[in-house]
Short mmCIF file of C-alpha atoms in Angstrom, two decimals:
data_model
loop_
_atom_site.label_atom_id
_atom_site.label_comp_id
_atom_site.label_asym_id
_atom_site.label_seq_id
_atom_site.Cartn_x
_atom_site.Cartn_y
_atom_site.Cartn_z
CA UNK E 850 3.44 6.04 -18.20
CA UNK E 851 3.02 2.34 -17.56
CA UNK E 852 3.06 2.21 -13.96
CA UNK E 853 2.43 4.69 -11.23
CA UNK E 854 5.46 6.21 -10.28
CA UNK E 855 6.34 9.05 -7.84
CA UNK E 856 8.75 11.48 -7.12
CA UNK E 857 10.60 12.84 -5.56
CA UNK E 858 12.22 9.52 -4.12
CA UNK E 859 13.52 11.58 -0.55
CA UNK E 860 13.26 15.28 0.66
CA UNK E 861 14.63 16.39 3.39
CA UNK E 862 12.70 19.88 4.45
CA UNK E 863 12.92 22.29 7.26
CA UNK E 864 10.17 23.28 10.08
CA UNK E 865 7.65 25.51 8.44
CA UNK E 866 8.63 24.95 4.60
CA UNK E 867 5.89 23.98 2.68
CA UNK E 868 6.50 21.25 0.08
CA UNK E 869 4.76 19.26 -2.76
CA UNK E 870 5.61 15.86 -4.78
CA UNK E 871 4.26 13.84 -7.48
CA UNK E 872 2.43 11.01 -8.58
CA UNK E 873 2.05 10.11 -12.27
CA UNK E 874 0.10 7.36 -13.58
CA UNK E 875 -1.12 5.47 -16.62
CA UNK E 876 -4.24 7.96 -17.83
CA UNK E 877 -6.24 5.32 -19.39
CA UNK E 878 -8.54 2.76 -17.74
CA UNK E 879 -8.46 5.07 -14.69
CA UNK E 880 -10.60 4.00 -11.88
CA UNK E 881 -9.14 6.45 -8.35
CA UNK E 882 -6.50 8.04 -7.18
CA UNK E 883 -5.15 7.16 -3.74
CA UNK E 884 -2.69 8.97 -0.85
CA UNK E 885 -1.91 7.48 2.16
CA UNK E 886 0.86 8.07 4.54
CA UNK E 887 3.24 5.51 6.64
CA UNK E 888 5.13 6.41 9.42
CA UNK E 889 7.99 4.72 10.97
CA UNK E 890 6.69 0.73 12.88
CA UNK E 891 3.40 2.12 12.00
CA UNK E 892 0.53 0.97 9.09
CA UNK E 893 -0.14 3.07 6.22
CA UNK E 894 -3.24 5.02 7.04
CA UNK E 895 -5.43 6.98 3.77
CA UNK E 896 -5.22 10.36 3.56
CA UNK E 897 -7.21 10.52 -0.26
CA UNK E 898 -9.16 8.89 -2.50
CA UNK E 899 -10.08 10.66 -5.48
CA UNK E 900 -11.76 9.92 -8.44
CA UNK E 901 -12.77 13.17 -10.79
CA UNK E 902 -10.67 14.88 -12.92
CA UNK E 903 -9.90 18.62 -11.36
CA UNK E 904 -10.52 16.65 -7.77
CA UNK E 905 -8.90 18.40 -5.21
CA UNK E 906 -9.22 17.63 -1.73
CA UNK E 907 -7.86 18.59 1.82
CA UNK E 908 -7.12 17.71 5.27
CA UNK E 909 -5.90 20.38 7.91
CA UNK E 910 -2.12 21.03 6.31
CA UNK E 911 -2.23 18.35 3.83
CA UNK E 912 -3.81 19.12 0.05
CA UNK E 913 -3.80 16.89 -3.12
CA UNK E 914 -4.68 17.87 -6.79
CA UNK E 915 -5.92 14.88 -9.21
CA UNK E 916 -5.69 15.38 -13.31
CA UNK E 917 -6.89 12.37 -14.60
CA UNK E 918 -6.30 13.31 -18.72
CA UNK E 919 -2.68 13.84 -17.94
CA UNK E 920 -2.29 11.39 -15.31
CA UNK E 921 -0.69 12.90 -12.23
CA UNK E 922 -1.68 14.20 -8.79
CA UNK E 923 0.34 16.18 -6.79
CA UNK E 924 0.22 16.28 -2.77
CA UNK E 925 0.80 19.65 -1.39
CA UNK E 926 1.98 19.87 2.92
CA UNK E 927 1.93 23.84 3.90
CA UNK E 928 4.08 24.74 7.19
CA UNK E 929 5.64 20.89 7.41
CA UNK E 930 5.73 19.69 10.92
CA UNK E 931 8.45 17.28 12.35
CA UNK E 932 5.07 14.91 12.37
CA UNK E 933 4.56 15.13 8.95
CA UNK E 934 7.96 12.75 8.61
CA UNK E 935 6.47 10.07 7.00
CA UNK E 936 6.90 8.12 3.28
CA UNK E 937 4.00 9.58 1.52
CA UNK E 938 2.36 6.43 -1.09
CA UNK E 939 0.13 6.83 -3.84
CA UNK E 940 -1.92 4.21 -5.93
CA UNK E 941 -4.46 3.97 -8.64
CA UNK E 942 -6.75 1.79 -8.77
CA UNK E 943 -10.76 1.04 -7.82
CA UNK E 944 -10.22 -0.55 -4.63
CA UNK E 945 -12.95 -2.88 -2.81
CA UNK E 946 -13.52 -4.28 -6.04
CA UNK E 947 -10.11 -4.75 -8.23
CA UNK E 948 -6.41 -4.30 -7.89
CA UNK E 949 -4.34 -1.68 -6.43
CA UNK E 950 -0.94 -0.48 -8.02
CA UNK E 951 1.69 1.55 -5.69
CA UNK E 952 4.41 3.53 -6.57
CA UNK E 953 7.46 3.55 -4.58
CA UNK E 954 6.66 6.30 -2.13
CA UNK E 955 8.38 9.89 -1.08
CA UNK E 956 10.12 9.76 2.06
CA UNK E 957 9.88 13.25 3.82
CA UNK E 958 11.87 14.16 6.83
CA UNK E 959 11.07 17.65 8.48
CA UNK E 960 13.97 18.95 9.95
CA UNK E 961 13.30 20.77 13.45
CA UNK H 373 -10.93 -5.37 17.32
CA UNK H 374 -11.15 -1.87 14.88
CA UNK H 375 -8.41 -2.72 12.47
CA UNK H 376 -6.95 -5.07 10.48
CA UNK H 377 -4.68 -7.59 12.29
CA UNK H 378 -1.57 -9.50 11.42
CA UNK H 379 0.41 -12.30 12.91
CA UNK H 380 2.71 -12.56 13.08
CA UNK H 381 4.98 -9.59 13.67
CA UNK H 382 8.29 -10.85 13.24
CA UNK H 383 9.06 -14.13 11.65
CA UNK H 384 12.45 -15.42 11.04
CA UNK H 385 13.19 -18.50 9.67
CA UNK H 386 15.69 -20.80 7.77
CA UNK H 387 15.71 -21.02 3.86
CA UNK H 388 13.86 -23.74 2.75
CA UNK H 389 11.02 -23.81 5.13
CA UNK H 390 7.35 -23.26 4.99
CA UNK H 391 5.53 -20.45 6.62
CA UNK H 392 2.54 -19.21 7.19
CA UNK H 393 1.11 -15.34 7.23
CA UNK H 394 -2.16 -14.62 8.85
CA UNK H 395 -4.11 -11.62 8.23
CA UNK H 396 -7.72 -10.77 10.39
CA UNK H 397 -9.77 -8.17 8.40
CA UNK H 398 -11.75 -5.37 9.68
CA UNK H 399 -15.50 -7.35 9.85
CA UNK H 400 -17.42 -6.60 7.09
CA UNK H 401 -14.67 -5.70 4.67
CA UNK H 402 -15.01 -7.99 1.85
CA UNK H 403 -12.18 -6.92 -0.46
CA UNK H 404 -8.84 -8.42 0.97
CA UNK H 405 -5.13 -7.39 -0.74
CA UNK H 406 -1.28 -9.08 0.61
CA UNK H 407 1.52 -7.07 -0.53
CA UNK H 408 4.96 -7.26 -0.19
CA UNK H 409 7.21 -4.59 0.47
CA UNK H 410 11.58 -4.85 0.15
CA UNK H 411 13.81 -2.42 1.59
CA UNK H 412 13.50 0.93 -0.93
CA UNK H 413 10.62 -0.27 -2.55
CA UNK H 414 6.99 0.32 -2.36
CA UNK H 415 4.08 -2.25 -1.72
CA UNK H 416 4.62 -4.90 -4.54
CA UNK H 417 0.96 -6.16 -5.54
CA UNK H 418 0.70 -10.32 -4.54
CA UNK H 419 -3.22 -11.20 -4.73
CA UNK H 420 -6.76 -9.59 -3.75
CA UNK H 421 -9.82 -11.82 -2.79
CA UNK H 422 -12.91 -11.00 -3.09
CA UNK H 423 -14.98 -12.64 -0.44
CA UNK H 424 -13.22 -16.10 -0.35
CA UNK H 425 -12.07 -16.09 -4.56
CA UNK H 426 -9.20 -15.07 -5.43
CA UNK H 427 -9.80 -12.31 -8.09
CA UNK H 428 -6.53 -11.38 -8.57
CA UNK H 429 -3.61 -13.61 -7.82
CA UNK H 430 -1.47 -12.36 -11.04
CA UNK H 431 0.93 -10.94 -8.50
CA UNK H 432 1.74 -13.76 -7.05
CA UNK H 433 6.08 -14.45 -7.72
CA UNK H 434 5.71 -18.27 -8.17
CA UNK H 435 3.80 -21.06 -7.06
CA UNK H 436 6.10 -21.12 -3.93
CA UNK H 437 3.08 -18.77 -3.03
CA UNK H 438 -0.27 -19.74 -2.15
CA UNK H 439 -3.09 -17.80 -0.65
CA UNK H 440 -6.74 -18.87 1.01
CA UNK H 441 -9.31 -17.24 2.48
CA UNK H 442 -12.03 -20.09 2.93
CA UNK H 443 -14.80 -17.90 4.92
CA UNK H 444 -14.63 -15.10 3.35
CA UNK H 445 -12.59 -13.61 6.33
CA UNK H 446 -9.23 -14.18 7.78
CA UNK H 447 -6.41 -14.70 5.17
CA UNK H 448 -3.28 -16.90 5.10
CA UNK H 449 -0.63 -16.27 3.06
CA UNK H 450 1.41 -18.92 2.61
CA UNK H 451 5.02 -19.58 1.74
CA UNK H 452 6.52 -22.84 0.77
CA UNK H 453 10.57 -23.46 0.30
CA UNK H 454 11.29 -20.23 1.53
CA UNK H 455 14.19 -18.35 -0.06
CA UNK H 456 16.66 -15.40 1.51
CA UNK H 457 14.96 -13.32 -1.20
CA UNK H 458 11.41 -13.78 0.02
CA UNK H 459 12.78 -11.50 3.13
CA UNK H 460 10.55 -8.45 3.22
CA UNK H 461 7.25 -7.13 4.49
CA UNK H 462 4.12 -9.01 4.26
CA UNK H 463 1.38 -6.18 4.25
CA UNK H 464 -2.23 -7.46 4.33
CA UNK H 465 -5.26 -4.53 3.56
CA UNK H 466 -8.87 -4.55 3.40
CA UNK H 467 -11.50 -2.60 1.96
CA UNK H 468 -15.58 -2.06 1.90
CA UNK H 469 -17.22 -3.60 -1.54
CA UNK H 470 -17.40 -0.18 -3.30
CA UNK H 471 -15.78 1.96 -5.98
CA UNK H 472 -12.57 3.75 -4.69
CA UNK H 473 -12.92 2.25 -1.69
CA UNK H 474 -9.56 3.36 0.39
CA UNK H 475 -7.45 0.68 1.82
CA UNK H 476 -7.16 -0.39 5.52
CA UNK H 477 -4.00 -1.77 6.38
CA UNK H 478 -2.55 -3.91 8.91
CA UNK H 479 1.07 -3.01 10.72
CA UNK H 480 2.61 -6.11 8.21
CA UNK H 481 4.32 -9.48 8.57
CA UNK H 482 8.17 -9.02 8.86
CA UNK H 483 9.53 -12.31 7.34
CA UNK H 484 13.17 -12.85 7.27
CA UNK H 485 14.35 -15.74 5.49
CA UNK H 486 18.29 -16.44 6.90
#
């Protein structure tokens, strides 16, 4: 892996599914692992930055996994919400002190 | 105010002119990223200051782009010659002077070049 890439590209799930999607990302020279989440005319906003191998951390509905030797992460959404619609971004890098590399994002929609 | 601030919102303008992007960082936040983002894509990397050096500018397309950020605070991103392809999303972010620091964007710069 040369750049940080994600999939899947779209999903389209209903109310109340849960559903996960990747990130994978070059496994050397790794510094952290970010999630954020960007909704529709608004800014992306963080959901995770993680930095340890076997990292996993959680907000409310929203989980993420982080193994750095193999170089993904996977974000995990239990009971999706139409609110959850959003394009879900990751990135690696340091940031606050070097470069940060996106992928292209997952666009969810949550079907009521 | 709290967040990071752009202006402006919406920018349209004719190929071959110059424009300017302005970003307003949350005080404090030393670290400073632009990013461009096309239709489909995610945010394309253009140059990160640190305080008012450029650390990173390897992003940058050409030397149509130019970036400053003489006080160590606000940003300007700046475009000469614009061309239709420039068209996109100018997303400005800042960050605290730490390891894994997360990334506090601003709602973007919506350029379109006709």
């Amino acid at each position: 892996i040369l750049n940080v890439e994600q999939s899947p590209q779209s999903l389209h799930v209903q109310e109340g599914d849960s559903t996960n999607f990747t990130c994978s990302f070059p496994s050397s020279n790794f510094y952290a692992l970010h999630w954020y989440r960007w909704e529709t005319a608004k800014s992306p906003e963080a959901l995770f930055v993680m930095t340890l191998n076997g990292d996993e951390k959680k907000k409310g509905r929203i989980s993420a996994t982080l193994n750095t030797k193999e170089g993904y992460s996977y974000l995990y959404i239990k009971g999706s919400q139409p609110e959850d619609s959003a394009t879900y971004l990751c990135a690696e890098g340091p940031g606050g002190y070097q470069k940060v590399t996106f992928g292209t994002g997952t666009k969810l929609q949550v079907i009521p | 105010g709290a967040g990071v601030s752009q202006t402006p919102s919406n920018k349209v303008t004719e190929k071959g002119k110059y424009v300017e992007l302005r970003c307003d960082p949350i005080s404090g936040h030393t670290a400073l990223y632009w990013y461009r983002q096309s239709l489909g894509q995610g945010p394309e990397f253009l140059i990160y200051f640190q305080g008012t050096g450029a650390a990173d500018d390897s992003g940058l397309p050409n030397d149509r782009f130019f970036a400053v950020r003489p006080e160590g605070s606000v940003s300007t991103l700046k475009i000469q010659r614009t061309e239709r392809g420039d068209s996109a999303v100018y997303l400005c972010a800042s960050s605290q002077d730490r390891e894994a620091g997360e990334l506090f964007f601003g709602e973007g710069s919506r350029l379109t070049v006709l």
